[in-house]
Short mmCIF file of C-alpha atoms in Angstrom, two decimals:
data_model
loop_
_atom_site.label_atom_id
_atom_site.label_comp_id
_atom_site.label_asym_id
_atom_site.label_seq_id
_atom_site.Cartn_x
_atom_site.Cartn_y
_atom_site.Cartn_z
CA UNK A 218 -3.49 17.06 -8.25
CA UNK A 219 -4.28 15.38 -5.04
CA UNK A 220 -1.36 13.00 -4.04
CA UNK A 221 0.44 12.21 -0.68
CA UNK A 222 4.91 12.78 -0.82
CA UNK A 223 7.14 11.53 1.31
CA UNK A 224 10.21 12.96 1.12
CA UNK A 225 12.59 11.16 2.19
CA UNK A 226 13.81 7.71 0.56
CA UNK A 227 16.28 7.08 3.12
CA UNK A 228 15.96 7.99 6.66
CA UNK A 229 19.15 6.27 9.37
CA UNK A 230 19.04 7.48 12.86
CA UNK A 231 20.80 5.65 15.76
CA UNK A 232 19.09 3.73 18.76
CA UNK A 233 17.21 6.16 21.47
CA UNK A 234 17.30 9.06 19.01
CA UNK A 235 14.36 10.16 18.22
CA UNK A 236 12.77 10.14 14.38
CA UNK A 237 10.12 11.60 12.28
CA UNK A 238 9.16 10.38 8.82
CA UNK A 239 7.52 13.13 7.07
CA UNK A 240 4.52 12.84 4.95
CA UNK A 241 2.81 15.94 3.22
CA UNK A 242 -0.44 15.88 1.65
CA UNK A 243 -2.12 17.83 -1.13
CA UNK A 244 -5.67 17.68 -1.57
CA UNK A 245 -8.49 19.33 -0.34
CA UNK A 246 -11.52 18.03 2.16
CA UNK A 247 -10.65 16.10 5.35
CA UNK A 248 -8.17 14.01 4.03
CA UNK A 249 -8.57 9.78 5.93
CA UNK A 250 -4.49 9.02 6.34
CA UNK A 251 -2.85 6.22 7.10
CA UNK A 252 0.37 5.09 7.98
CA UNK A 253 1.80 1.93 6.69
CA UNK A 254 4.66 -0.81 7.88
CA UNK A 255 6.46 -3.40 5.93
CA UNK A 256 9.09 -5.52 7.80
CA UNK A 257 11.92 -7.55 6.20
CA UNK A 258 10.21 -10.48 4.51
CA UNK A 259 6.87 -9.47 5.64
CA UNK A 260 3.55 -8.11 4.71
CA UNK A 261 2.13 -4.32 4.48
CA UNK A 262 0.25 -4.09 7.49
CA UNK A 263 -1.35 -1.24 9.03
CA UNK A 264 0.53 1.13 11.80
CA UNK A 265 -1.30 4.10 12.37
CA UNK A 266 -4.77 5.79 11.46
CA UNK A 267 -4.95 9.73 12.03
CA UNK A 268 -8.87 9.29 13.11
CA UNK A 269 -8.26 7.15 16.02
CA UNK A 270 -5.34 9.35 17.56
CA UNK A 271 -3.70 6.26 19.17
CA UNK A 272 -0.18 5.00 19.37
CA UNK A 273 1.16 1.77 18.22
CA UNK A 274 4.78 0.49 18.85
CA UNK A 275 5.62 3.95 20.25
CA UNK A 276 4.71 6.14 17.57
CA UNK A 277 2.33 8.65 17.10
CA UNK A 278 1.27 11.04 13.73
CA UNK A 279 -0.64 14.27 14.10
CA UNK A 280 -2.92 15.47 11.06
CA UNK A 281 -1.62 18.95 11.01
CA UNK A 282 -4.35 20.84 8.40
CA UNK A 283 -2.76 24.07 8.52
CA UNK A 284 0.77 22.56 7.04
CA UNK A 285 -0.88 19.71 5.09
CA UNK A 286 1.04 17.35 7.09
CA UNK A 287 0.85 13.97 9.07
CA UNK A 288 4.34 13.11 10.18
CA UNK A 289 5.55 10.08 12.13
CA UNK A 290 7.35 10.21 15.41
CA UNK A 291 8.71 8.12 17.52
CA UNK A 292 10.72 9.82 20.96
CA UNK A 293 12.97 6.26 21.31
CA UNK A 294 13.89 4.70 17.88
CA UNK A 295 14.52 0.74 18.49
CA UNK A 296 16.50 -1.20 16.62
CA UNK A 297 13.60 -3.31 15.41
CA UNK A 298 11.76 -0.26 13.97
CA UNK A 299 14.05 -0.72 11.10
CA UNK A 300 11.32 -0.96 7.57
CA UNK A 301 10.28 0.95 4.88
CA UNK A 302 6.91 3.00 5.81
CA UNK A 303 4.63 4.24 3.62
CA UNK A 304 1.85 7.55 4.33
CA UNK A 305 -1.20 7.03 2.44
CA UNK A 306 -5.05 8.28 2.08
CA UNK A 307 -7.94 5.74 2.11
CA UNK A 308 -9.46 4.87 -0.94
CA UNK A 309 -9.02 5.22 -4.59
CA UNK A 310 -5.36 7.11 -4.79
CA UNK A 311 -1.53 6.00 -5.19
CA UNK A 312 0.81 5.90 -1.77
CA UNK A 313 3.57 7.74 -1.65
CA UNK A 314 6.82 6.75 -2.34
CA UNK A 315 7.53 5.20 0.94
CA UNK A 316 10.65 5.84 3.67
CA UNK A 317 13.27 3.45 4.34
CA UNK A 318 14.18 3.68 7.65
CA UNK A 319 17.31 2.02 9.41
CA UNK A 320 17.92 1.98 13.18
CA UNK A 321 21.99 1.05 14.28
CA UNK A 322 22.78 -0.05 17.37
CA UNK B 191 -8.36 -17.60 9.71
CA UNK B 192 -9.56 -14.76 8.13
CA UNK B 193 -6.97 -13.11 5.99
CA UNK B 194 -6.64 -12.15 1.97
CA UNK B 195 -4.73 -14.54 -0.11
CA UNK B 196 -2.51 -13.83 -3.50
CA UNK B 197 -1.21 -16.44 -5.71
CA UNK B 198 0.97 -17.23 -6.94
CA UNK B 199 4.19 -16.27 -5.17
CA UNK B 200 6.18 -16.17 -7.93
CA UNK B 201 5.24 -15.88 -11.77
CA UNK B 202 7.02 -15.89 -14.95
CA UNK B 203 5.97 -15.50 -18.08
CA UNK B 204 6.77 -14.91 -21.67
CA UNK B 205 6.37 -12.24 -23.62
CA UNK B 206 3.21 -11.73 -25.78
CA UNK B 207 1.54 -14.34 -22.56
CA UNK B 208 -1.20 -12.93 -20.69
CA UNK B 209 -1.16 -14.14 -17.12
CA UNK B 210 -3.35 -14.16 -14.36
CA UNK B 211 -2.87 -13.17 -10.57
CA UNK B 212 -5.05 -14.70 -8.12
CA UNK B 213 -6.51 -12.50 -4.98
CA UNK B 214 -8.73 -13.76 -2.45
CA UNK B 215 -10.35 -12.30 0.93
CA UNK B 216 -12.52 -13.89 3.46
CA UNK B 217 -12.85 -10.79 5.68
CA UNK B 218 -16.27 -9.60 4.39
CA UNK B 219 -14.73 -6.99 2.80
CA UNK B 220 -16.60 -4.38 0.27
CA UNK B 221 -12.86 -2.91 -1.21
CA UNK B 222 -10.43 -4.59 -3.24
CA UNK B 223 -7.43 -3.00 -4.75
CA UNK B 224 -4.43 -3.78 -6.90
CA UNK B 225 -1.44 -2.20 -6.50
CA UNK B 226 1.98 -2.09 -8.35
CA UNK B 227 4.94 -1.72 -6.64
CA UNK B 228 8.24 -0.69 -7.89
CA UNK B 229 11.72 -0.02 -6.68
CA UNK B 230 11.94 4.00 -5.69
CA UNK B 231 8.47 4.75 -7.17
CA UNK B 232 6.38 3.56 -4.14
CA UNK B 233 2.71 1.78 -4.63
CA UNK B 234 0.83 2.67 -7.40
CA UNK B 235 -2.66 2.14 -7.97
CA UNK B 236 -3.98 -0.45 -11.17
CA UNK B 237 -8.03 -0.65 -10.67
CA UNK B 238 -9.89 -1.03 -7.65
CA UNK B 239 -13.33 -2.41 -6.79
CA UNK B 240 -15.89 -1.05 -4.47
CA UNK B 241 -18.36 -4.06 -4.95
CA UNK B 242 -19.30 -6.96 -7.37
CA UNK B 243 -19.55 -6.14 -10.87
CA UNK B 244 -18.11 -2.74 -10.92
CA UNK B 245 -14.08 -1.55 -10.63
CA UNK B 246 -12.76 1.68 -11.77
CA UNK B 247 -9.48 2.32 -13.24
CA UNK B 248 -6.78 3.53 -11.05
CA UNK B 249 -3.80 5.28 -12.25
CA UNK B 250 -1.41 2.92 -14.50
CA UNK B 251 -4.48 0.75 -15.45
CA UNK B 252 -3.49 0.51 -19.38
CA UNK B 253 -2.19 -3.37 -20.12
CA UNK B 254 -4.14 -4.89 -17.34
CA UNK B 255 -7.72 -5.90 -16.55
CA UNK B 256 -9.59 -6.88 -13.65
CA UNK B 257 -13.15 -8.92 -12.87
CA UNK B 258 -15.27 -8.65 -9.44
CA UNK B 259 -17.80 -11.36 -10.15
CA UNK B 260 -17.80 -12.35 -6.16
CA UNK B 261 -17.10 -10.25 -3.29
CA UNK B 262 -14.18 -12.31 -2.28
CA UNK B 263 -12.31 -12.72 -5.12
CA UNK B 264 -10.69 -9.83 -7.33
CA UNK B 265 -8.21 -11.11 -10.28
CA UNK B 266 -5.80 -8.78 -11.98
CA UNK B 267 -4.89 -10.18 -15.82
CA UNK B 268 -1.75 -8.43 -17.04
CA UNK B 269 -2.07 -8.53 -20.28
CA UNK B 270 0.32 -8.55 -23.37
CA UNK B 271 -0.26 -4.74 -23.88
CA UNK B 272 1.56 -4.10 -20.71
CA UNK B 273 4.60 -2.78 -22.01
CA UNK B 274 6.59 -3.35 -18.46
CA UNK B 275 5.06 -5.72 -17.11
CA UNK B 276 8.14 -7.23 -14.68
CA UNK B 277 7.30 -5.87 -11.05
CA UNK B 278 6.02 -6.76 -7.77
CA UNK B 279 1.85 -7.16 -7.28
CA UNK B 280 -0.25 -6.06 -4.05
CA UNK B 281 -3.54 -7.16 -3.69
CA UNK B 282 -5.63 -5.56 -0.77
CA UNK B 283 -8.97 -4.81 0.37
CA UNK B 284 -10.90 -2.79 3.13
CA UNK B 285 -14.30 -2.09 4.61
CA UNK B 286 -16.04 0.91 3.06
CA UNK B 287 -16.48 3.94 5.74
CA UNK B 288 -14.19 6.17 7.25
CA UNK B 289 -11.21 4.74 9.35
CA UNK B 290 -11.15 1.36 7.88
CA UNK B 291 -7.37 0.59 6.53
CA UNK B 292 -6.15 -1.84 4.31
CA UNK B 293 -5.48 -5.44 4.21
CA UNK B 294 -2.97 -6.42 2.11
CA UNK B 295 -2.18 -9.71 0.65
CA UNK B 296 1.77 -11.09 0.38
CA UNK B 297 1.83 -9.90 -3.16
CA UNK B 298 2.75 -11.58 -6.55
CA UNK B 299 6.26 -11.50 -8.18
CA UNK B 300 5.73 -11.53 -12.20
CA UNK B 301 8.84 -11.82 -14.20
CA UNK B 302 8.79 -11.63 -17.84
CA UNK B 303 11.02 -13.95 -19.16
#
């Protein structure tokens, strides 16, 4: 079955640590991944896509075909990273279950 | 402003009601989507819409029903089939092609009273 996992529910790391939400994928073809940001009390809104290869806030995600993966990272976790993310292909299939990530001071 | 729209806010209903969520998008866009989301099972997909007049289900799309009569509007109906119908709505749309993410609205919060 084609379908994107995340998983980990819960992720906590502290300020200046680095982090890495993990997102696996399971379909075949050249898969068009996304990942996703909500913030306390806002919208879903758009972080990353793999086919531009950019960074945005400080994180980057790799499409890694050989391990089915597209993972997250961030070198410098702030505190205002803190939101649940969600990894998820383009079109006409369900998200994953999303990561909760906290940053402490 | 461009942007895509959901009301309302907050919805309640009763049980054996059918209600209506609202979505709207002024972005041009070809895609619309509804999307369930529930605590600990992440978003999953009701019907989407790739342009006017035709939608496909998507993969809980028993108890609801959807129209695409315009290209800017996209309604979701849950309907009194919808055995659990109590959760948290996300409407969103895109632009066909490769690379193009999704827009999401500020979702709908039905309660079944």
């Amino acid at each position: 079955a084609q379908r994107v996992t995340q998983p980990e529910k819960l992720l906590s790391v502290f300020k200046g640590a680095p982090v890495e939400l993990k997102c696996n994928y399971s379909y075949s073809g050249s898969p068009e991944l996304f990942w996703y940001v909500q913030y306390s009390r806002q919208r879903l809104q758009l972080l990353l896509r793999h086919i531009s290869r950019e960074s945005i806030k400080g994180f980057t995600a790799d499409l890694n075909k050989g391990e089915t993966s597209f993972h997250l990272k961030k070198p410098f976790a702030q505190e205002e990273d803190s939101a649940m993310y969600y990894c998820a292909p383009h079109g006409k299939l369900t998200f994953g279950q999303g990561t909760i990530l906290t940053v402490h001071p | 402003d461009g942007g895509i729209t959901q009301s309302p806010k907050y919805l309640f209903r009763k049980e054996g009601q059918n209600v209506t969520l609202s979505c709207e998008q002024n972005l041009n866009h070809d895609a619309m989507y509804w999307y369930r989301q529930d605590p600990g099972q992440g978003l999953r997909l009701i019907y989407y819409s790739q342009i006017v007049n035709d939608f496909q289900k998507g993969d809980i799309a028993e108890g609801y029903s959807v129209s695409r009569e315009k290209k800017e509007s996209f309604p979701l109906t849950v309907t009194s089939a919808q055995k659990n119908p109590t959760a948290f709505y996300l409407c969103a749309s895109s632009m066909q092609g490769a690379g193009y993410g999704y827009t999401f609205g500020s979702g709908t919060r039905l309660t079944v009273v």
